[in-house]
Structures are given as C-alpha cells and as structure tokens.
mmCIF file as Biopython writes it, N, C-alpha, C and O atoms, coordinates in Angstrom:
data_model
#
loop_
_atom_site.group_PDB
_atom_site.id
_atom_site.type_symbol
_atom_site.label_atom_id
_atom_site.label_alt_id
_atom_site.label_comp_id
_atom_site.label_asym_id
_atom_site.label_entity_id
_atom_site.label_seq_id
_atom_site.pdbx_PDB_ins_code
_atom_site.Cartn_x
_atom_site.Cartn_y
_atom_site.Cartn_z
_atom_site.occupancy
_atom_site.B_iso_or_equiv
_atom_site.auth_seq_id
_atom_site.auth_asym_id
_atom_site.pdbx_PDB_model_num
ATOM 1   N N  . UNK A ? 1  ? -7.167  -6.144  -0.069  1.0 0.0 1  A 1 
ATOM 2   C CA . UNK A ? 1  ? -6.777  -7.438  -0.612  1.0 0.0 1  A 1 
ATOM 3   C C  . UNK A ? 1  ? -6.888  -7.413  -2.131  1.0 0.0 1  A 1 
ATOM 4   O O  . UNK A ? 1  ? -7.838  -6.870  -2.696  1.0 0.0 1  A 1 
ATOM 5   N N  . UNK A ? 2  ? -5.906  -8.006  -2.767  1.0 0.0 2  A 1 
ATOM 6   C CA . UNK A ? 2  ? -5.901  -8.013  -4.230  1.0 0.0 2  A 1 
ATOM 7   C C  . UNK A ? 2  ? -6.964  -8.975  -4.745  1.0 0.0 2  A 1 
ATOM 8   O O  . UNK A ? 2  ? -7.131  -10.070 -4.210  1.0 0.0 2  A 1 
ATOM 9   N N  . UNK A ? 3  ? -7.665  -8.569  -5.763  1.0 0.0 3  A 1 
ATOM 10  C CA . UNK A ? 3  ? -8.685  -9.423  -6.353  1.0 0.0 3  A 1 
ATOM 11  C C  . UNK A ? 3  ? -8.075  -10.153 -7.536  1.0 0.0 3  A 1 
ATOM 12  O O  . UNK A ? 3  ? -7.571  -9.530  -8.472  1.0 0.0 3  A 1 
ATOM 13  N N  . UNK A ? 4  ? -8.123  -11.497 -7.487  1.0 0.0 4  A 1 
ATOM 14  C CA . UNK A ? 4  ? -7.618  -12.267 -8.619  1.0 0.0 4  A 1 
ATOM 15  C C  . UNK A ? 4  ? -8.812  -12.768 -9.411  1.0 0.0 4  A 1 
ATOM 16  O O  . UNK A ? 4  ? -9.745  -13.321 -8.828  1.0 0.0 4  A 1 
ATOM 17  N N  . UNK A ? 5  ? -8.807  -12.589 -10.719 1.0 0.0 5  A 1 
ATOM 18  C CA . UNK A ? 5  ? -9.928  -13.039 -11.538 1.0 0.0 5  A 1 
ATOM 19  C C  . UNK A ? 5  ? -10.093 -14.546 -11.436 1.0 0.0 5  A 1 
ATOM 20  O O  . UNK A ? 5  ? -9.104  -15.279 -11.467 1.0 0.0 5  A 1 
ATOM 21  N N  . UNK A ? 6  ? -11.327 -15.020 -11.314 1.0 0.0 6  A 1 
ATOM 22  C CA . UNK A ? 6  ? -11.564 -16.446 -11.131 1.0 0.0 6  A 1 
ATOM 23  C C  . UNK A ? 6  ? -11.332 -17.208 -12.429 1.0 0.0 6  A 1 
ATOM 24  O O  . UNK A ? 6  ? -11.111 -18.419 -12.399 1.0 0.0 6  A 1 
ATOM 25  N N  . UNK A ? 7  ? -11.378 -16.526 -13.562 1.0 0.0 7  A 1 
ATOM 26  C CA . UNK A ? 7  ? -11.204 -17.213 -14.836 1.0 0.0 7  A 1 
ATOM 27  C C  . UNK A ? 7  ? -9.763  -17.674 -15.030 1.0 0.0 7  A 1 
ATOM 28  O O  . UNK A ? 7  ? -9.507  -18.626 -15.767 1.0 0.0 7  A 1 
ATOM 29  N N  . UNK A ? 8  ? -8.819  -16.998 -14.367 1.0 0.0 8  A 1 
ATOM 30  C CA . UNK A ? 8  ? -7.412  -17.377 -14.487 1.0 0.0 8  A 1 
ATOM 31  C C  . UNK A ? 8  ? -7.036  -18.226 -13.289 1.0 0.0 8  A 1 
ATOM 32  O O  . UNK A ? 8  ? -7.227  -17.816 -12.145 1.0 0.0 8  A 1 
ATOM 33  N N  . UNK A ? 9  ? -6.496  -19.424 -13.554 1.0 0.0 9  A 1 
ATOM 34  C CA . UNK A ? 9  ? -6.129  -20.309 -12.453 1.0 0.0 9  A 1 
ATOM 35  C C  . UNK A ? 9  ? -4.640  -20.167 -12.165 1.0 0.0 9  A 1 
ATOM 36  O O  . UNK A ? 9  ? -3.805  -20.347 -13.051 1.0 0.0 9  A 1 
ATOM 37  N N  . UNK A ? 10 ? -4.320  -19.841 -10.918 1.0 0.0 10 A 1 
ATOM 38  C CA . UNK A ? 10 ? -2.933  -19.758 -10.482 1.0 0.0 10 A 1 
ATOM 39  C C  . UNK A ? 10 ? -2.660  -20.876 -9.487  1.0 0.0 10 A 1 
ATOM 40  O O  . UNK A ? 10 ? -3.580  -21.388 -8.850  1.0 0.0 10 A 1 
ATOM 41  N N  . UNK A ? 11 ? -1.397  -21.251 -9.358  1.0 0.0 11 A 1 
ATOM 42  C CA . UNK A ? 11 ? -1.039  -22.114 -8.240  1.0 0.0 11 A 1 
ATOM 43  C C  . UNK A ? 11 ? -1.105  -21.264 -6.986  1.0 0.0 11 A 1 
ATOM 44  O O  . UNK A ? 11 ? -1.062  -20.037 -7.070  1.0 0.0 11 A 1 
ATOM 45  N N  . UNK A ? 12 ? -1.208  -21.890 -5.833  1.0 0.0 12 A 1 
ATOM 46  C CA . UNK A ? 12 ? -1.334  -21.111 -4.599  1.0 0.0 12 A 1 
ATOM 47  C C  . UNK A ? 12 ? -0.085  -20.269 -4.365  1.0 0.0 12 A 1 
ATOM 48  O O  . UNK A ? 12 ? -0.175  -19.171 -3.815  1.0 0.0 12 A 1 
ATOM 49  N N  . UNK A ? 13 ? 1.085   -20.773 -4.779  1.0 0.0 13 A 1 
ATOM 50  C CA . UNK A ? 13 ? 2.318   -19.995 -4.628  1.0 0.0 13 A 1 
ATOM 51  C C  . UNK A ? 13 ? 2.244   -18.720 -5.459  1.0 0.0 13 A 1 
ATOM 52  O O  . UNK A ? 13 ? 2.559   -17.635 -4.970  1.0 0.0 13 A 1 
ATOM 53  N N  . UNK A ? 14 ? 1.828   -18.852 -6.712  1.0 0.0 14 A 1 
ATOM 54  C CA . UNK A ? 14 ? 1.734   -17.686 -7.589  1.0 0.0 14 A 1 
ATOM 55  C C  . UNK A ? 14 ? 0.712   -16.690 -7.047  1.0 0.0 14 A 1 
ATOM 56  O O  . UNK A ? 14 ? 0.927   -15.479 -7.075  1.0 0.0 14 A 1 
ATOM 57  N N  . UNK A ? 15 ? -0.406  -17.229 -6.552  1.0 0.0 15 A 1 
ATOM 58  C CA . UNK A ? 15 ? -1.453  -16.354 -6.046  1.0 0.0 15 A 1 
ATOM 59  C C  . UNK A ? 15 ? -0.943  -15.571 -4.843  1.0 0.0 15 A 1 
ATOM 60  O O  . UNK A ? 15 ? -1.185  -14.370 -4.721  1.0 0.0 15 A 1 
ATOM 61  N N  . UNK A ? 16 ? -0.230  -16.270 -3.953  1.0 0.0 16 A 1 
ATOM 62  C CA . UNK A ? 16 ? 0.303   -15.608 -2.763  1.0 0.0 16 A 1 
ATOM 63  C C  . UNK A ? 16 ? 1.282   -14.510 -3.173  1.0 0.0 16 A 1 
ATOM 64  O O  . UNK A ? 16 ? 1.273   -13.415 -2.611  1.0 0.0 16 A 1 
ATOM 65  N N  . UNK A ? 17 ? 2.133   -14.819 -4.167  1.0 0.0 17 A 1 
ATOM 66  C CA . UNK A ? 17 ? 3.122   -13.839 -4.610  1.0 0.0 17 A 1 
ATOM 67  C C  . UNK A ? 17 ? 2.424   -12.633 -5.238  1.0 0.0 17 A 1 
ATOM 68  O O  . UNK A ? 17 ? 2.787   -11.488 -4.972  1.0 0.0 17 A 1 
ATOM 69  N N  . UNK A ? 18 ? 1.419   -12.901 -6.074  1.0 0.0 18 A 1 
ATOM 70  C CA . UNK A ? 18 ? 0.693   -11.810 -6.730  1.0 0.0 18 A 1 
ATOM 71  C C  . UNK A ? 18 ? 0.015   -10.914 -5.707  1.0 0.0 18 A 1 
ATOM 72  O O  . UNK A ? 18 ? 0.049   -9.689  -5.821  1.0 0.0 18 A 1 
ATOM 73  N N  . UNK A ? 19 ? -0.602  -11.534 -4.704  1.0 0.0 19 A 1 
ATOM 74  C CA . UNK A ? 19 ? -1.269  -10.745 -3.666  1.0 0.0 19 A 1 
ATOM 75  C C  . UNK A ? 19 ? -0.261  -9.891  -2.931  1.0 0.0 19 A 1 
ATOM 76  O O  . UNK A ? 19 ? -0.507  -8.715  -2.664  1.0 0.0 19 A 1 
ATOM 77  N N  . UNK A ? 20 ? 0.880   -10.485 -2.603  1.0 0.0 20 A 1 
ATOM 78  C CA . UNK A ? 20 ? 1.909   -9.745  -1.874  1.0 0.0 20 A 1 
ATOM 79  C C  . UNK A ? 20 ? 2.404   -8.574  -2.720  1.0 0.0 20 A 1 
ATOM 80  O O  . UNK A ? 20 ? 2.559   -7.459  -2.220  1.0 0.0 20 A 1 
ATOM 81  N N  . UNK A ? 21 ? 2.650   -8.835  -4.003  1.0 0.0 21 A 1 
ATOM 82  C CA . UNK A ? 21 ? 3.109   -7.785  -4.914  1.0 0.0 21 A 1 
ATOM 83  C C  . UNK A ? 21 ? 2.077   -6.664  -5.009  1.0 0.0 21 A 1 
ATOM 84  O O  . UNK A ? 21 ? 2.407   -5.485  -4.884  1.0 0.0 21 A 1 
ATOM 85  N N  . UNK A ? 22 ? 0.833   -7.051  -5.230  1.0 0.0 22 A 1 
ATOM 86  C CA . UNK A ? 22 ? -0.223  -6.054  -5.391  1.0 0.0 22 A 1 
ATOM 87  C C  . UNK A ? 22 ? -0.374  -5.232  -4.121  1.0 0.0 22 A 1 
ATOM 88  O O  . UNK A ? 22 ? -0.532  -4.012  -4.174  1.0 0.0 22 A 1 
ATOM 89  N N  . UNK A ? 23 ? -0.325  -5.910  -2.976  1.0 0.0 23 A 1 
ATOM 90  C CA . UNK A ? 23 ? -0.471  -5.187  -1.715  1.0 0.0 23 A 1 
ATOM 91  C C  . UNK A ? 23 ? 0.698   -4.240  -1.515  1.0 0.0 23 A 1 
ATOM 92  O O  . UNK A ? 23 ? 0.514   -3.100  -1.089  1.0 0.0 23 A 1 
ATOM 93  N N  . UNK A ? 24 ? 1.907   -4.713  -1.826  1.0 0.0 24 A 1 
ATOM 94  C CA . UNK A ? 24 ? 3.094   -3.904  -1.599  1.0 0.0 24 A 1 
ATOM 95  C C  . UNK A ? 24 ? 3.073   -2.679  -2.504  1.0 0.0 24 A 1 
ATOM 96  O O  . UNK A ? 24 ? 3.410   -1.577  -2.070  1.0 0.0 24 A 1 
ATOM 97  N N  . UNK A ? 25 ? 2.676   -2.869  -3.767  1.0 0.0 25 A 1 
ATOM 98  C CA . UNK A ? 25 ? 2.754   -1.772  -4.734  1.0 0.0 25 A 1 
ATOM 99  C C  . UNK A ? 25 ? 1.567   -0.827  -4.625  1.0 0.0 25 A 1 
ATOM 100 O O  . UNK A ? 25 ? 1.735   0.388   -4.726  1.0 0.0 25 A 1 
ATOM 101 N N  . UNK A ? 26 ? 0.375   -1.365  -4.423  1.0 0.0 26 A 1 
ATOM 102 C CA . UNK A ? 26 ? -0.824  -0.574  -4.696  1.0 0.0 26 A 1 
ATOM 103 C C  . UNK A ? 26 ? -1.732  -0.338  -3.502  1.0 0.0 26 A 1 
ATOM 104 O O  . UNK A ? 26 ? -2.738  0.360   -3.628  1.0 0.0 26 A 1 
ATOM 105 N N  . UNK A ? 27 ? -1.402  -0.904  -2.342  1.0 0.0 27 A 1 
ATOM 106 C CA . UNK A ? 27 ? -2.377  -0.837  -1.246  1.0 0.0 27 A 1 
ATOM 107 C C  . UNK A ? 27 ? -2.807  0.601   -0.985  1.0 0.0 27 A 1 
ATOM 108 O O  . UNK A ? 27 ? -3.999  0.868   -0.837  1.0 0.0 27 A 1 
ATOM 109 N N  . UNK A ? 28 ? -1.858  1.530   -0.927  1.0 0.0 28 A 1 
ATOM 110 C CA . UNK A ? 28 ? -2.214  2.919   -0.673  1.0 0.0 28 A 1 
ATOM 111 C C  . UNK A ? 28 ? -3.027  3.511   -1.800  1.0 0.0 28 A 1 
ATOM 112 O O  . UNK A ? 28 ? -4.076  4.114   -1.576  1.0 0.0 28 A 1 
ATOM 113 N N  . UNK A ? 29 ? -2.525  3.331   -3.039  1.0 0.0 29 A 1 
ATOM 114 C CA . UNK A ? 29 ? -3.190  3.925   -4.197  1.0 0.0 29 A 1 
ATOM 115 C C  . UNK A ? 29 ? -4.595  3.376   -4.358  1.0 0.0 29 A 1 
ATOM 116 O O  . UNK A ? 29 ? -5.554  4.134   -4.504  1.0 0.0 29 A 1 
ATOM 117 N N  . UNK A ? 30 ? -4.716  2.051   -4.331  1.0 0.0 30 A 1 
ATOM 118 C CA . UNK A ? 30 ? -6.023  1.438   -4.574  1.0 0.0 30 A 1 
ATOM 119 C C  . UNK A ? 30 ? -6.985  1.791   -3.450  1.0 0.0 30 A 1 
ATOM 120 O O  . UNK A ? 30 ? -8.169  2.027   -3.686  1.0 0.0 30 A 1 
ATOM 121 N N  . UNK A ? 31 ? -6.466  1.826   -2.219  1.0 0.0 31 A 1 
ATOM 122 C CA . UNK A ? 31 ? -7.321  2.197   -1.096  1.0 0.0 31 A 1 
ATOM 123 C C  . UNK A ? 31 ? -7.937  3.567   -1.304  1.0 0.0 31 A 1 
ATOM 124 O O  . UNK A ? 31 ? -9.138  3.752   -1.107  1.0 0.0 31 A 1 
ATOM 125 N N  . UNK A ? 32 ? -7.107  4.536   -1.705  1.0 0.0 32 A 1 
ATOM 126 C CA . UNK A ? 32 ? -7.629  5.890   -1.899  1.0 0.0 32 A 1 
ATOM 127 C C  . UNK A ? 32 ? -8.535  5.941   -3.125  1.0 0.0 32 A 1 
ATOM 128 O O  . UNK A ? 32 ? -9.530  6.666   -3.136  1.0 0.0 32 A 1 
ATOM 129 N N  . UNK A ? 33 ? -8.188  5.166   -4.165  1.0 0.0 33 A 1 
ATOM 130 C CA . UNK A ? 33 ? -9.029  5.137   -5.362  1.0 0.0 33 A 1 
ATOM 131 C C  . UNK A ? 33 ? -10.423 4.650   -5.017  1.0 0.0 33 A 1 
ATOM 132 O O  . UNK A ? 33 ? -11.421 5.255   -5.406  1.0 0.0 33 A 1 
ATOM 133 N N  . UNK A ? 34 ? -10.481 3.534   -4.272  1.0 0.0 34 A 1 
ATOM 134 C CA . UNK A ? 34 ? -11.778 2.963   -3.915  1.0 0.0 34 A 1 
ATOM 135 C C  . UNK A ? 34 ? -12.550 3.939   -3.043  1.0 0.0 34 A 1 
ATOM 136 O O  . UNK A ? 34 ? -13.754 4.125   -3.219  1.0 0.0 34 A 1 
ATOM 137 N N  . UNK A ? 35 ? -11.847 4.563   -2.099  1.0 0.0 35 A 1 
ATOM 138 C CA . UNK A ? 35 ? -12.496 5.518   -1.211  1.0 0.0 35 A 1 
ATOM 139 C C  . UNK A ? 35 ? -13.091 6.666   -2.036  1.0 0.0 35 A 1 
ATOM 140 O O  . UNK A ? 35 ? -14.232 7.071   -1.813  1.0 0.0 35 A 1 
ATOM 141 N N  . UNK A ? 36 ? -12.307 7.186   -2.991  1.0 0.0 36 A 1 
ATOM 142 C CA . UNK A ? 36 ? -12.800 8.268   -3.851  1.0 0.0 36 A 1 
ATOM 143 C C  . UNK A ? 36 ? -14.036 7.824   -4.622  1.0 0.0 36 A 1 
ATOM 144 O O  . UNK A ? 36 ? -15.021 8.557   -4.715  1.0 0.0 36 A 1 
ATOM 145 N N  . UNK A ? 37 ? -13.969 6.591   -5.182  1.0 0.0 37 A 1 
ATOM 146 C CA . UNK A ? 37 ? -15.059 6.083   -5.986  1.0 0.0 37 A 1 
ATOM 147 C C  . UNK A ? 37 ? -16.326 5.973   -5.140  1.0 0.0 37 A 1 
ATOM 148 O O  . UNK A ? 37 ? -17.407 6.376   -5.571  1.0 0.0 37 A 1 
ATOM 149 N N  . UNK A ? 38 ? -16.184 5.426   -3.937  1.0 0.0 38 A 1 
ATOM 150 C CA . UNK A ? 38 ? -17.340 5.257   -3.054  1.0 0.0 38 A 1 
ATOM 151 C C  . UNK A ? 38 ? -17.909 6.615   -2.670  1.0 0.0 38 A 1 
ATOM 152 O O  . UNK A ? 38 ? -19.123 6.815   -2.672  1.0 0.0 38 A 1 
ATOM 153 N N  . UNK A ? 39 ? -17.007 7.555   -2.338  1.0 0.0 39 A 1 
ATOM 154 C CA . UNK A ? 39 ? -17.467 8.892   -1.968  1.0 0.0 39 A 1 
ATOM 155 C C  . UNK A ? 39 ? -18.220 9.541   -3.126  1.0 0.0 39 A 1 
ATOM 156 O O  . UNK A ? 39 ? -19.263 10.164  -2.929  1.0 0.0 39 A 1 
ATOM 157 N N  . UNK A ? 40 ? -17.676 9.388   -4.338  1.0 0.0 40 A 1 
ATOM 158 C CA . UNK A ? 40 ? -18.297 10.007  -5.503  1.0 0.0 40 A 1 
ATOM 159 C C  . UNK A ? 40 ? -19.683 9.409   -5.724  1.0 0.0 40 A 1 
ATOM 160 O O  . UNK A ? 40 ? -20.644 10.131  -5.994  1.0 0.0 40 A 1 
ATOM 161 N N  . UNK A ? 41 ? -19.781 8.063   -5.606  1.0 0.0 41 A 1 
ATOM 162 C CA . UNK A ? 41 ? -21.078 7.410   -5.785  1.0 0.0 41 A 1 
ATOM 163 C C  . UNK A ? 41 ? -22.065 7.917   -4.747  1.0 0.0 41 A 1 
ATOM 164 O O  . UNK A ? 41 ? -23.217 8.215   -5.064  1.0 0.0 41 A 1 
ATOM 165 N N  . UNK A ? 42 ? -21.602 8.012   -3.494  1.0 0.0 42 A 1 
ATOM 166 C CA . UNK A ? 42 ? -22.484 8.447   -2.418  1.0 0.0 42 A 1 
ATOM 167 C C  . UNK A ? 42 ? -22.968 9.870   -2.697  1.0 0.0 42 A 1 
ATOM 168 O O  . UNK A ? 42 ? -24.143 10.185  -2.511  1.0 0.0 42 A 1 
ATOM 169 N N  . UNK A ? 43 ? -22.043 10.725  -3.147  1.0 0.0 43 A 1 
ATOM 170 C CA . UNK A ? 43 ? -22.411 12.113  -3.424  1.0 0.0 43 A 1 
ATOM 171 C C  . UNK A ? 43 ? -23.440 12.193  -4.546  1.0 0.0 43 A 1 
ATOM 172 O O  . UNK A ? 43 ? -24.425 12.923  -4.440  1.0 0.0 43 A 1 
ATOM 173 N N  . UNK A ? 44 ? -23.209 11.440  -5.626  1.0 0.0 44 A 1 
ATOM 174 C CA . UNK A ? 44 ? -24.118 11.535  -6.763  1.0 0.0 44 A 1 
ATOM 175 C C  . UNK A ? 44 ? -25.486 10.960  -6.398  1.0 0.0 44 A 1 
ATOM 176 O O  . UNK A ? 44 ? -26.507 11.471  -6.857  1.0 0.0 44 A 1 
ATOM 177 N N  . UNK A ? 45 ? -25.521 9.904   -5.577  1.0 0.0 45 A 1 
ATOM 178 C CA . UNK A ? 45 ? -26.820 9.352   -5.197  1.0 0.0 45 A 1 
ATOM 179 C C  . UNK A ? 45 ? -27.534 10.299  -4.241  1.0 0.0 45 A 1 
ATOM 180 O O  . UNK A ? 45 ? -28.761 10.395  -4.265  1.0 0.0 45 A 1 
ATOM 181 N N  . UNK A ? 46 ? -26.773 11.002  -3.397  1.0 0.0 46 A 1 
ATOM 182 C CA . UNK A ? 46 ? -27.376 11.997  -2.511  1.0 0.0 46 A 1 
ATOM 183 C C  . UNK A ? 46 ? -27.960 13.147  -3.319  1.0 0.0 46 A 1 
ATOM 184 O O  . UNK A ? 46 ? -29.022 13.672  -2.985  1.0 0.0 46 A 1 
ATOM 185 N N  . UNK A ? 47 ? -27.262 13.539  -4.385  1.0 0.0 47 A 1 
ATOM 186 C CA . UNK A ? 47 ? -27.709 14.650  -5.211  1.0 0.0 47 A 1 
ATOM 187 C C  . UNK A ? 47 ? -28.975 14.256  -5.969  1.0 0.0 47 A 1 
ATOM 188 O O  . UNK A ? 47 ? -29.860 15.083  -6.188  1.0 0.0 47 A 1 
ATOM 189 N N  . UNK A ? 48 ? -29.052 12.980  -6.367  1.0 0.0 48 A 1 
ATOM 190 C CA . UNK A ? 48 ? -30.190 12.521  -7.154  1.0 0.0 48 A 1 
ATOM 191 C C  . UNK A ? 48 ? -31.475 12.537  -6.326  1.0 0.0 48 A 1 
ATOM 192 O O  . UNK A ? 48 ? -32.553 12.845  -6.834  1.0 0.0 48 A 1 
ATOM 193 N N  . UNK A ? 49 ? -31.340 12.199  -5.039  1.0 0.0 49 A 1 
ATOM 194 C CA . UNK A ? 49 ? -32.533 12.180  -4.185  1.0 0.0 49 A 1 
ATOM 195 C C  . UNK A ? 49 ? -32.864 13.593  -3.715  1.0 0.0 49 A 1 
ATOM 196 O O  . UNK A ? 49 ? -31.973 14.321  -3.279  1.0 0.0 49 A 1 
ATOM 197 N N  . UNK A ? 50 ? -34.119 13.985  -3.797  1.0 0.0 50 A 1 
ATOM 198 C CA . UNK A ? 50 ? -34.505 15.278  -3.232  1.0 0.0 50 A 1 
ATOM 199 C C  . UNK A ? 50 ? -34.406 15.220  -1.717  1.0 0.0 50 A 1 
ATOM 200 O O  . UNK A ? 50 ? -34.735 14.205  -1.105  1.0 0.0 50 A 1 
ATOM 201 N N  . UNK A ? 51 ? -33.959 16.298  -1.124  1.0 0.0 51 A 1 
ATOM 202 C CA . UNK A ? 51 ? -33.798 16.303  0.335   1.0 0.0 51 A 1 
ATOM 203 C C  . UNK A ? 51 ? -35.168 16.396  1.008   1.0 0.0 51 A 1 
ATOM 204 O O  . UNK A ? 51 ? -35.957 17.293  0.713   1.0 0.0 51 A 1 
ATOM 205 N N  . UNK A ? 52 ? -35.436 15.464  1.909   1.0 0.0 52 A 1 
ATOM 206 C CA . UNK A ? 52 ? -36.699 15.486  2.652   1.0 0.0 52 A 1 
ATOM 207 C C  . UNK A ? 52 ? -36.454 16.175  3.980   1.0 0.0 52 A 1 
ATOM 208 O O  . UNK A ? 52 ? -35.915 15.574  4.909   1.0 0.0 52 A 1 
ATOM 209 N N  . UNK A ? 53 ? -36.855 17.447  4.067   1.0 0.0 53 A 1 
ATOM 210 C CA . UNK A ? 53 ? -36.633 18.201  5.309   1.0 0.0 53 A 1 
ATOM 211 C C  . UNK A ? 53 ? -37.905 18.254  6.145   1.0 0.0 53 A 1 
ATOM 212 O O  . UNK A ? 53 ? -37.911 18.845  7.224   1.0 0.0 53 A 1 
#
C-alpha cells in the first residue's frame, strides 16, 4: 500500500488515484526494495549478536 504523508492533505479522490498509480507503477519494485531492506537489517543485526551455541 502506498504511504501518503500526513502533512499533505489530499481529497479522497486524489488519494485514491495516487494509491492506484503508486501500486500500478511500483508495487513490484517497492515490494522487493522493502524485502531487501528488511533482509539486510536482519543480517546485520544477526552479525552484531554473538552466536550462542
């Protein structure tokens, strides 16, 4: 879902259109970007902690 900044006020029509546009254009790209970011964070936090075996 597209995140609209709360500081900018849109009419509901504009917001719906923006969400549709963002989803249509970026859903795949943003999904993979977020997934990469989360994976990277998880990896770095795993590396930071010493492994308790």
